[in-house]
mmCIF file of C-alpha atoms in Angstrom:
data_model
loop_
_atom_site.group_PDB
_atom_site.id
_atom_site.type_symbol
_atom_site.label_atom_id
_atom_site.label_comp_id
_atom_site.label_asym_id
_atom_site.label_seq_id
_atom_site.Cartn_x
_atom_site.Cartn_y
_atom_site.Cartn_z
ATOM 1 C CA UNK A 1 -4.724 5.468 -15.322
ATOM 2 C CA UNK A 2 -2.200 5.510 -13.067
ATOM 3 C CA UNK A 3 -0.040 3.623 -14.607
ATOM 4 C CA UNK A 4 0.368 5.854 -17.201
ATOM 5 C CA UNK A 5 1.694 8.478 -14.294
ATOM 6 C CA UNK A 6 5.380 8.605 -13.318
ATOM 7 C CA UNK A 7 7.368 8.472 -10.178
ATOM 8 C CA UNK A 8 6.816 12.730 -9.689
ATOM 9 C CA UNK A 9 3.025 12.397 -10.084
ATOM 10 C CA UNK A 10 3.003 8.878 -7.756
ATOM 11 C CA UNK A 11 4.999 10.942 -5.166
ATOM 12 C CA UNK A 12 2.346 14.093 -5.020
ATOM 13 C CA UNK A 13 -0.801 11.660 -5.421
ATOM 14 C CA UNK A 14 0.735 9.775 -2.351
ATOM 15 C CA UNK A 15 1.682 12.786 -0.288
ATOM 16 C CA UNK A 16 -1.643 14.403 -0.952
ATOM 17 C CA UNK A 17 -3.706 11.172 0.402
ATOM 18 C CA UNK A 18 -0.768 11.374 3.290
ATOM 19 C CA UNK A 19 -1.961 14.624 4.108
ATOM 20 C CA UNK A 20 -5.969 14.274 4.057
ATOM 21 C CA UNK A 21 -5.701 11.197 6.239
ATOM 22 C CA UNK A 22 -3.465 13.104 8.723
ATOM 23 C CA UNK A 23 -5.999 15.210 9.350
ATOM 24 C CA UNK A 24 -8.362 12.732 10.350
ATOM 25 C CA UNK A 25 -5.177 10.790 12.121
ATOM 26 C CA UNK A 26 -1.982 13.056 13.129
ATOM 27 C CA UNK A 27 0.000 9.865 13.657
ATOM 28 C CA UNK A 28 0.216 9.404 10.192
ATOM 29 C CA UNK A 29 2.354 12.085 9.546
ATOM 30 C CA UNK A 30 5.610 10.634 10.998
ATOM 31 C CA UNK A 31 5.467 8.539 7.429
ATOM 32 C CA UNK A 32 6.624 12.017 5.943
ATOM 33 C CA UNK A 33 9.852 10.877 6.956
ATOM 34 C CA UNK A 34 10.324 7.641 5.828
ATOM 35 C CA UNK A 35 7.853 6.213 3.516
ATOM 36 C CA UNK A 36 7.144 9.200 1.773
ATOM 37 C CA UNK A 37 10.866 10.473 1.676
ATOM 38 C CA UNK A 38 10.885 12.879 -1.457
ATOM 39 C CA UNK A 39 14.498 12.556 -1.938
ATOM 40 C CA UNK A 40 13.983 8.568 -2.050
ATOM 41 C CA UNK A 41 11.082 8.146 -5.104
ATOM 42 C CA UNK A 42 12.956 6.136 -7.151
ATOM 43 C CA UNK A 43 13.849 3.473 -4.230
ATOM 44 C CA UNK A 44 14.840 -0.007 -5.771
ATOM 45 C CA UNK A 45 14.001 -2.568 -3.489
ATOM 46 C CA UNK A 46 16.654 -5.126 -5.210
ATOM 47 C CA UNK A 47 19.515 -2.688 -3.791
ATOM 48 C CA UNK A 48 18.932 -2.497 -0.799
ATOM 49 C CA UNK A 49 20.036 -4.407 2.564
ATOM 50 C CA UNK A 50 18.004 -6.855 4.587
ATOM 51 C CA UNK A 51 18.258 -4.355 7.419
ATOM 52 C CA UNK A 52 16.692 -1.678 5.678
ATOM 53 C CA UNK A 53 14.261 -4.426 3.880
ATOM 54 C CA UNK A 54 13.673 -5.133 7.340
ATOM 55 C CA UNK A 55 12.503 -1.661 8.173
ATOM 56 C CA UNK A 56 10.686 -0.814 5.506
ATOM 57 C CA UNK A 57 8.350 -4.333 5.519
ATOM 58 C CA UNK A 58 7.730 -2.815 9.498
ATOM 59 C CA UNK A 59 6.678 0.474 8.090
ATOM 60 C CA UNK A 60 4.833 -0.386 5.411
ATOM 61 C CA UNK A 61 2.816 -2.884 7.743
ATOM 62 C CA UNK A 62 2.792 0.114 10.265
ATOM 63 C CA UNK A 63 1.125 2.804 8.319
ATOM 64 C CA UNK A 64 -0.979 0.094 6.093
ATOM 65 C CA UNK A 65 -2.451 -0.930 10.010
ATOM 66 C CA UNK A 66 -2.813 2.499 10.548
ATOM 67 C CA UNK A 67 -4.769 3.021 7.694
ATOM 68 C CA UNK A 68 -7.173 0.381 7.492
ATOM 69 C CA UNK A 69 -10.059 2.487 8.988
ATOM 70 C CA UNK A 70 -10.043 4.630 6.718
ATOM 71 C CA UNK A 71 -9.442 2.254 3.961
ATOM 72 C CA UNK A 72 -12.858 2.573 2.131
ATOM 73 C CA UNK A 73 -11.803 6.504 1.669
ATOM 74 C CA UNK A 74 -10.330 8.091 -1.503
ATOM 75 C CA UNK A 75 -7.279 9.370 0.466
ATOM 76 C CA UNK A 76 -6.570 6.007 1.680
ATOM 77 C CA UNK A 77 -6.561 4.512 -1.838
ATOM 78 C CA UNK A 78 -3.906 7.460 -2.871
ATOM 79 C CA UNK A 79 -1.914 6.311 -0.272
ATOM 80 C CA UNK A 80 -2.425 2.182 -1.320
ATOM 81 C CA UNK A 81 -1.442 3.055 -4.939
ATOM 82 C CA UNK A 82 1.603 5.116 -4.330
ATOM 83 C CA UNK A 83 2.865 2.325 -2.000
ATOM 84 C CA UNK A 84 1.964 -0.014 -4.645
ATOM 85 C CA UNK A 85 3.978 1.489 -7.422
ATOM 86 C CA UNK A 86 6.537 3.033 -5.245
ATOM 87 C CA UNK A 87 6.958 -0.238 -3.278
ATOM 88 C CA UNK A 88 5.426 -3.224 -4.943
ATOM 89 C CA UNK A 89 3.487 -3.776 -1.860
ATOM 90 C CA UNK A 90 1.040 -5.801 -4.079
ATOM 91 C CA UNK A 91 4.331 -8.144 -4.442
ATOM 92 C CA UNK A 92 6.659 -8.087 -1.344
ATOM 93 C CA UNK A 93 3.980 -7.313 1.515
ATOM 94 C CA UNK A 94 0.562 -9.170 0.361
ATOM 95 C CA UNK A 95 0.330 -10.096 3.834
ATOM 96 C CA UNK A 96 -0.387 -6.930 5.190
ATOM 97 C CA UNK A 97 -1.593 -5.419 2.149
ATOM 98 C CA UNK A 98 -4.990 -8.116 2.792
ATOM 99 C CA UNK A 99 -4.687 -7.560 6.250
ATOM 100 C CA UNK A 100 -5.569 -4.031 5.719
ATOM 101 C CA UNK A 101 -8.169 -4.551 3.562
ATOM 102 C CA UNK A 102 -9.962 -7.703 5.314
ATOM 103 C CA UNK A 103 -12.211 -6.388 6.512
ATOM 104 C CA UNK A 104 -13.842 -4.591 3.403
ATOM 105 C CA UNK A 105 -14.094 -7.738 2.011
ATOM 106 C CA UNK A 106 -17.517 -6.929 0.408
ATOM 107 C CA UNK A 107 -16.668 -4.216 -1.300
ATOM 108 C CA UNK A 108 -15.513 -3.858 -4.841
ATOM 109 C CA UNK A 109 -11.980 -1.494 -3.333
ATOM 110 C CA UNK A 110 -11.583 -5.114 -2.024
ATOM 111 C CA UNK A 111 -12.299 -6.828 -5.282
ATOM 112 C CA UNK A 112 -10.018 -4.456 -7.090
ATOM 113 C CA UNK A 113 -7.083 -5.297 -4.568
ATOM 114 C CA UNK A 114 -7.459 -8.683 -5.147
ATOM 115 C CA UNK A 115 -6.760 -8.758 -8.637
ATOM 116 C CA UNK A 116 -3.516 -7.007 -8.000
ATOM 117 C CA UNK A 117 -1.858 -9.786 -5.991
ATOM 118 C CA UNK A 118 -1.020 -13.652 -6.007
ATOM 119 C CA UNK A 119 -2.951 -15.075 -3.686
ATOM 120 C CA UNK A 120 -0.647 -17.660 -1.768
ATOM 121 C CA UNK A 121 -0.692 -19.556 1.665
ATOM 122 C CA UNK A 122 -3.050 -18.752 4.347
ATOM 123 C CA UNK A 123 -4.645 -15.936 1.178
ATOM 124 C CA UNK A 124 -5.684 -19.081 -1.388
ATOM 125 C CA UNK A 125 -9.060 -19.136 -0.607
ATOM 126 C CA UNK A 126 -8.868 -15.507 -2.590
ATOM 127 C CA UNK A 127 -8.456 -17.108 -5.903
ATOM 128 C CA UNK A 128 -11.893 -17.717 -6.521
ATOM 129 C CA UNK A 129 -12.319 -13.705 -6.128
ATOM 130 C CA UNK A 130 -9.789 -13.012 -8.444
ATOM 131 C CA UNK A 131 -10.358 -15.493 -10.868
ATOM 132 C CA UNK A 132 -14.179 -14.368 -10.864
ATOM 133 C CA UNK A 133 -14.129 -10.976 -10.118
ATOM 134 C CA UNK A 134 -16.691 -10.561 -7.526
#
């Protein structure tokens, strides 16, 4: 489904997820200003500099820490998904993209995850989840 949704709807589903999970954390709201940048929703990772590559892989891995308690609630997975397709966190940060959800490994919102990324490295051993679902 949400694939079908463009950049506009990402944005507001992200935002909204941003918002609920402030409430139960008010740290997470300094990601207003960067990750969640309205002005920026069509960011191209390919164009930019490793500086700001840099930065972003540290604030992506911050909030995605921050995060990971509440990771088994809907507002969480709003926030996942519009990092996903805003971005490719599935692609460029696997690393703490599992790290985040480790700990959930039972649960299907794990499962799900799993099938989104390549698991590599230190992360093979999750091939046999994807490749079997479960």
């Amino acid at each position: 489904e949400a694939a079908e949704l463009d950049s506009d709807a990402i944005y507001s589903i992200g935002i909204s997820g941003l918002a609920e999970l402030s409430k139960l954390d008010p740290t997470l709201t300094k990601f207003e200003k960067t990750l969640f940048i309205r002005s920026g929703i069509e960011f191209r990772r390919e164009n930019q500099t490793p500086d700001v590559i840099r930065v972003l892989d540290q604030s992506i891995g911050s909030i995605l820490r921050a995060i990971c308690p509440f990771y088994l609630l809907r507002p969480a997975h709003k926030v996942i998904e519009y990092l996903i397709r805003r971005y490719n966190v599935q692609i460029n940060n696997v690393e703490e993209l599992l790290e985040c959800c480790l700990p959930y490994h039972t649960t299907p919102q794990f499962v799900k995850l799993v099938h989104l990324i390549e698991p590599k490295g230190r992360w093979q051993f999750l091939r046999a989840c994807k490749d079997s679902g479960s």
